PDB file of C-alpha atoms and ligand atoms in Angstrom:
ATOM      1  CA  MET A  25     -26.995 -18.759  60.300  1.00  0.00           C
ATOM      2  CA  THR A  26     -27.380 -20.054  63.922  1.00  0.00           C
ATOM      3  CA  ASP A  27     -30.248 -19.184  66.173  1.00  0.00           C
ATOM      4  CA  PHE A  28     -28.695 -16.941  68.952  1.00  0.00           C
ATOM      5  CA  ASN A  29     -31.867 -17.966  71.391  1.00  0.00           C
ATOM      6  CA  ASP A  30     -31.147 -21.680  70.676  1.00  0.00           C
ATOM      7  CA  THR A  31     -28.773 -22.895  73.186  1.00  0.00           C
ATOM      8  CA  LYS A  32     -29.882 -26.571  73.306  1.00  0.00           C
ATOM      9  CA  TRP A  33     -26.435 -27.598  71.794  1.00  0.00           C
ATOM     10  CA  LEU A  34     -25.170 -25.742  74.846  1.00  0.00           C
ATOM     11  CA  VAL A  35     -27.072 -27.573  77.185  1.00  0.00           C
ATOM     12  CA  LYS A  36     -25.928 -31.056  75.663  1.00  0.00           C
ATOM     13  CA  ILE A  37     -22.692 -30.613  75.536  1.00  0.00           C
ATOM     14  CA  LEU A  38     -22.400 -29.127  79.442  1.00  0.00           C
ATOM     15  CA  ARG A  39     -24.371 -32.404  80.364  1.00  0.00           C
ATOM     16  CA  SER A  40     -22.060 -34.734  78.790  1.00  0.00           C
ATOM     17  CA  GLY A  41     -20.210 -35.646  81.902  1.00  0.00           C
ATOM     18  CA  LYS A  42     -16.816 -34.953  79.815  1.00  0.00           C
ATOM     19  CA  PRO A  43     -13.823 -33.594  81.435  1.00  0.00           C
ATOM     20  CA  ARG A  44     -13.994 -29.634  81.489  1.00  0.00           C
ATOM     21  CA  ASP A  45     -11.512 -29.176  78.537  1.00  0.00           C
ATOM     22  CA  GLU A  46     -13.219 -31.457  76.214  1.00  0.00           C
ATOM     23  CA  ILE A  47     -16.294 -29.901  76.786  1.00  0.00           C
ATOM     24  CA  LEU A  48     -14.784 -26.230  76.086  1.00  0.00           C
ATOM     25  CA  LEU A  49     -13.222 -27.660  73.051  1.00  0.00           C
ATOM     26  CA  LYS A  50     -16.445 -28.787  71.768  1.00  0.00           C
ATOM     27  CA  ILE A  51     -17.942 -25.388  72.528  1.00  0.00           C
ATOM     28  CA  CYS A  52     -15.181 -23.917  70.886  1.00  0.00           C
ATOM     29  CA  GLN A  53     -15.593 -26.134  67.712  1.00  0.00           C
ATOM     30  CA  TYR A  54     -19.481 -25.631  67.548  1.00  0.00           C
ATOM     31  CA  LEU A  55     -19.068 -21.686  67.511  1.00  0.00           C
ATOM     32  CA  LYS A  56     -16.567 -21.751  65.071  1.00  0.00           C
ATOM     33  CA  THR A  57     -18.109 -24.079  62.722  1.00  0.00           C
ATOM     34  CA  LYS A  58     -21.775 -22.731  62.989  1.00  0.00           C
ATOM     35  CA  ILE A  59     -21.205 -19.204  62.868  1.00  0.00           C
ATOM     36  CA  ALA A  60     -19.347 -17.833  59.632  1.00  0.00           C
ATOM     37  CA  HIS A  61     -17.925 -14.668  61.201  1.00  0.00           C
ATOM     38  CA  TYR A  62     -16.236 -16.701  64.087  1.00  0.00           C
ATOM     39  CA  ASP A  63     -12.666 -17.399  62.903  1.00  0.00           C
ATOM     40  CA  TRP A  64     -10.853 -18.342  66.207  1.00  0.00           C
ATOM     41  CA  VAL A  65     -12.748 -19.130  69.219  1.00  0.00           C
ATOM     42  CA  GLY A  66     -10.824 -20.210  72.342  1.00  0.00           C
ATOM     43  CA  PHE A  67     -10.681 -19.965  76.209  1.00  0.00           C
ATOM     44  CA  TYR A  68      -7.942 -18.765  78.238  1.00  0.00           C
ATOM     45  CA  ILE A  69      -7.886 -19.581  81.860  1.00  0.00           C
ATOM     46  CA  ALA A  70      -7.436 -16.896  84.585  1.00  0.00           C
ATOM     47  CA  ASP A  71      -4.785 -17.211  87.319  1.00  0.00           C
ATOM     48  CA  PRO A  72      -5.619 -14.200  89.624  1.00  0.00           C
ATOM     49  CA  GLU A  73      -2.755 -14.883  91.856  1.00  0.00           C
ATOM     50  CA  LYS A  74      -0.174 -14.730  89.305  1.00  0.00           C
ATOM     51  CA  GLN A  75      -2.085 -11.903  87.230  1.00  0.00           C
ATOM     52  CA  VAL A  76      -1.896 -14.338  84.184  1.00  0.00           C
ATOM     53  CA  LEU A  77      -4.061 -15.720  81.625  1.00  0.00           C
ATOM     54  CA  THR A  78      -3.133 -19.261  80.212  1.00  0.00           C
ATOM     55  CA  LEU A  79      -4.453 -20.543  76.751  1.00  0.00           C
ATOM     56  CA  GLY A  80      -7.153 -23.340  77.590  1.00  0.00           C
ATOM     57  CA  PRO A  81      -8.754 -25.243  74.616  1.00  0.00           C
ATOM     58  CA  TYR A  82      -9.332 -23.436  71.286  1.00  0.00           C
ATOM     59  CA  TYR A  83     -10.252 -23.763  67.888  1.00  0.00           C
ATOM     60  CA  GLY A  84      -8.840 -22.377  64.944  1.00  0.00           C
ATOM     61  CA  ALA A  85      -5.037 -21.634  63.923  1.00  0.00           C
ATOM     62  CA  PRO A  86      -2.440 -21.838  66.888  1.00  0.00           C
ATOM     63  CA  THR A  87      -1.470 -18.491  68.472  1.00  0.00           C
ATOM     64  CA  GLU A  88       1.926 -17.530  70.135  1.00  0.00           C
ATOM     65  CA  HIS A  89       0.015 -15.720  72.992  1.00  0.00           C
ATOM     66  CA  VAL A  90      -0.397 -18.597  75.411  1.00  0.00           C
ATOM     67  CA  ARG A  91       0.714 -16.793  78.437  1.00  0.00           C
ATOM     68  CA  ILE A  92      -1.132 -13.142  78.413  1.00  0.00           C
ATOM     69  CA  PRO A  93      -0.133 -10.792  81.568  1.00  0.00           C
ATOM     70  CA  PHE A  94      -3.370  -9.040  83.166  1.00  0.00           C
ATOM     71  CA  GLY A  95      -3.368  -5.715  81.242  1.00  0.00           C
ATOM     72  CA  GLN A  96      -1.691  -6.875  77.912  1.00  0.00           C
ATOM     73  CA  GLY A  97      -3.670  -6.742  75.055  1.00  0.00           C
ATOM     74  CA  ILE A  98      -7.362  -7.131  74.611  1.00  0.00           C
ATOM     75  CA  CYS A  99      -7.504 -10.294  76.627  1.00  0.00           C
ATOM     76  CA  GLY A 100      -5.307  -8.777  79.396  1.00  0.00           C
ATOM     77  CA  ARG A 101      -7.557  -5.572  79.397  1.00  0.00           C
ATOM     78  CA  ALA A 102     -10.634  -7.608  80.024  1.00  0.00           C
ATOM     79  CA  ALA A 103      -9.218  -9.484  83.027  1.00  0.00           C
ATOM     80  CA  GLU A 104      -8.425  -6.054  84.563  1.00  0.00           C
ATOM     81  CA  THR A 105     -11.646  -4.456  83.746  1.00  0.00           C
ATOM     82  CA  LEU A 106     -13.793  -7.674  84.109  1.00  0.00           C
ATOM     83  CA  GLU A 107     -15.770  -6.440  81.192  1.00  0.00           C
ATOM     84  CA  THR A 108     -16.721  -7.449  77.993  1.00  0.00           C
ATOM     85  CA  ILE A 109     -14.441  -5.674  75.304  1.00  0.00           C
ATOM     86  CA  LEU A 110     -15.741  -5.581  71.922  1.00  0.00           C
ATOM     87  CA  VAL A 111     -13.076  -4.411  69.237  1.00  0.00           C
ATOM     88  CA  GLN A 112     -14.515  -3.561  66.040  1.00  0.00           C
ATOM     89  CA  ASP A 113     -11.171  -2.709  64.199  1.00  0.00           C
ATOM     90  CA  VAL A 114      -8.211  -4.411  65.910  1.00  0.00           C
ATOM     91  CA  GLY A 115      -6.131  -1.986  63.878  1.00  0.00           C
ATOM     92  CA  SER A 116      -6.997   0.938  65.656  1.00  0.00           C
ATOM     93  CA  GLU A 117      -5.598  -0.333  68.977  1.00  0.00           C
ATOM     94  CA  SER A 118      -2.252   0.107  70.565  1.00  0.00           C
ATOM     95  CA  ASN A 119      -2.855  -2.060  73.274  1.00  0.00           C
ATOM     96  CA  TYR A 120      -3.248  -5.143  71.278  1.00  0.00           C
ATOM     97  CA  LEU A 121      -1.703  -8.814  70.509  1.00  0.00           C
ATOM     98  CA  ALA A 122      -1.920  -9.888  67.118  1.00  0.00           C
ATOM     99  CA  CYS A 123      -2.362 -13.470  66.379  1.00  0.00           C
ATOM    100  CA  SER A 124      -2.590 -13.341  62.589  1.00  0.00           C
ATOM    101  CA  LEU A 125      -2.651 -10.524  60.246  1.00  0.00           C
ATOM    102  CA  ASP A 126      -6.284 -11.943  58.899  1.00  0.00           C
ATOM    103  CA  VAL A 127      -7.947 -10.943  62.131  1.00  0.00           C
ATOM    104  CA  GLU A 128     -10.160  -7.446  61.772  1.00  0.00           C
ATOM    105  CA  SER A 129     -12.109  -7.637  65.189  1.00  0.00           C
ATOM    106  CA  GLU A 130     -12.285  -9.400  68.210  1.00  0.00           C
ATOM    107  CA  ILE A 131     -14.489 -10.068  71.416  1.00  0.00           C
ATOM    108  CA  VAL A 132     -13.633 -11.335  74.768  1.00  0.00           C
ATOM    109  CA  ILE A 133     -16.029 -12.337  77.343  1.00  0.00           C
ATOM    110  CA  PRO A 134     -15.114 -12.502  80.977  1.00  0.00           C
ATOM    111  CA  VAL A 135     -16.186 -15.679  83.227  1.00  0.00           C
ATOM    112  CA  PHE A 136     -17.123 -15.612  86.855  1.00  0.00           C
ATOM    113  CA  LYS A 137     -17.632 -18.547  89.189  1.00  0.00           C
ATOM    114  CA  ASP A 138     -19.282 -17.569  92.319  1.00  0.00           C
ATOM    115  CA  GLY A 139     -18.184 -14.018  91.576  1.00  0.00           C
ATOM    116  CA  GLN A 140     -14.628 -14.996  90.945  1.00  0.00           C
ATOM    117  CA  PHE A 141     -12.874 -14.296  87.633  1.00  0.00           C
ATOM    118  CA  VAL A 142     -11.732 -17.554  86.354  1.00  0.00           C
ATOM    119  CA  ALA A 143     -11.818 -17.469  82.451  1.00  0.00           C
ATOM    120  CA  GLU A 144     -12.419 -15.647  79.363  1.00  0.00           C
ATOM    121  CA  LEU A 145     -14.034 -16.810  75.725  1.00  0.00           C
ATOM    122  CA  ASP A 146     -12.078 -14.966  73.136  1.00  0.00           C
ATOM    123  CA  ILE A 147     -13.205 -14.867  69.548  1.00  0.00           C
ATOM    124  CA  ASP A 148     -11.258 -13.242  66.630  1.00  0.00           C
ATOM    125  CA  SER A 149     -13.196 -12.553  63.253  1.00  0.00           C
ATOM    126  CA  HIS A 150     -11.656 -11.865  59.651  1.00  0.00           C
ATOM    127  CA  GLN A 151     -14.354  -9.144  59.312  1.00  0.00           C
ATOM    128  CA  ASN A 152     -14.148  -5.617  60.851  1.00  0.00           C
ATOM    129  CA  ASN A 153     -17.627  -4.506  62.690  1.00  0.00           C
ATOM    130  CA  SER A 154     -18.224  -8.301  62.839  1.00  0.00           C
ATOM    131  CA  PHE A 155     -19.976  -8.265  66.304  1.00  0.00           C
ATOM    132  CA  SER A 156     -23.072  -7.044  66.929  1.00  0.00           C
ATOM    133  CA  ASN A 157     -25.072  -6.732  70.353  1.00  0.00           C
ATOM    134  CA  GLN A 158     -26.719 -10.014  69.554  1.00  0.00           C
ATOM    135  CA  ASP A 159     -23.604 -11.781  69.375  1.00  0.00           C
ATOM    136  CA  ARG A 160     -22.278  -9.963  72.669  1.00  0.00           C
ATOM    137  CA  CYS A 161     -25.553 -11.284  74.486  1.00  0.00           C
ATOM    138  CA  PHE A 162     -25.307 -14.696  73.287  1.00  0.00           C
ATOM    139  CA  LEU A 163     -21.597 -15.059  73.855  1.00  0.00           C
ATOM    140  CA  GLU A 164     -22.441 -13.673  77.577  1.00  0.00           C
ATOM    141  CA  LYS A 165     -24.936 -16.345  78.182  1.00  0.00           C
ATOM    142  CA  ILE A 166     -22.444 -18.959  77.085  1.00  0.00           C
ATOM    143  CA  GLY A 167     -19.797 -17.413  79.462  1.00  0.00           C
ATOM    144  CA  ARG A 168     -22.714 -17.489  82.173  1.00  0.00           C
ATOM    145  CA  GLU A 169     -23.180 -20.950  81.376  1.00  0.00           C
ATOM    146  CA  VAL A 170     -19.796 -22.352  81.218  1.00  0.00           C
ATOM    147  CA  ALA A 171     -18.979 -21.127  84.933  1.00  0.00           C
ATOM    148  CA  VAL A 172     -20.417 -24.423  86.004  1.00  0.00           C
ATOM    149  CA  LEU A 173     -17.208 -26.247  84.902  1.00  0.00           C
ATOM    150  CA  PHE A 174     -14.801 -24.182  87.083  1.00  0.00           C
TER     151      PHE A 174
HETATM  152  N1  LIG B  26      -5.494 -10.498  70.001  1.00  0.00           N
HETATM  153  C1  LIG B  26      -5.581 -11.207  71.696  1.00  0.00           C
HETATM  154  C2  LIG B  26      -4.736 -12.299  71.885  1.00  0.00           C
HETATM  155  C3  LIG B  26      -5.415 -13.610  71.835  1.00  0.00           C
HETATM  156  S1  LIG B  26      -5.192 -14.034  70.295  1.00  0.00           S
HETATM  157  O1  LIG B  26      -6.697 -13.490  69.711  1.00  0.00           O
HETATM  158  C4  LIG B  26      -5.803 -15.631  70.348  1.00  0.00           C
HETATM  159  C5  LIG B  26      -5.361  -9.728  72.527  1.00  0.00           C
HETATM  160  O2  LIG B  26      -5.068  -8.710  72.256  1.00  0.00           O
HETATM  161  O3  LIG B  26      -5.299  -9.815  73.879  1.00  0.00           O
END
């Protein structure tokens, strides 16, 4: 089990000097590999002018949801509310874009650069009630740290 307070791995990846998308992919790989209940980890990049999210680096099964208009699904709702959205049972959601029938819970963290919404970190889990407050704090911290890449 990963220590949620240890973010040395993140500092190391962020300081690697690699291009943004390589760094984001490494973060996805690390999270999915180290944390058993993270089954799909990806970033969506925001285009506030067009009001659309575009799939960025991700680690997990390919998804058909490569462009998500603001407002649609959990990701699109997080883009409108600009708040973390945590859904412990996706089956109970009417505004949800299914990637795989295996997914049961999902958390979406908006990323801000200088106060502007720039991206989202999206995590799916194959268990319901998967995400605790610890997950949320840990992922929101990652969201704050990756802002330097935008
Ligand atoms: N389930 C998301 C779509 C993205 S996938 O989980 C990768 C949603 O409802 O916005």
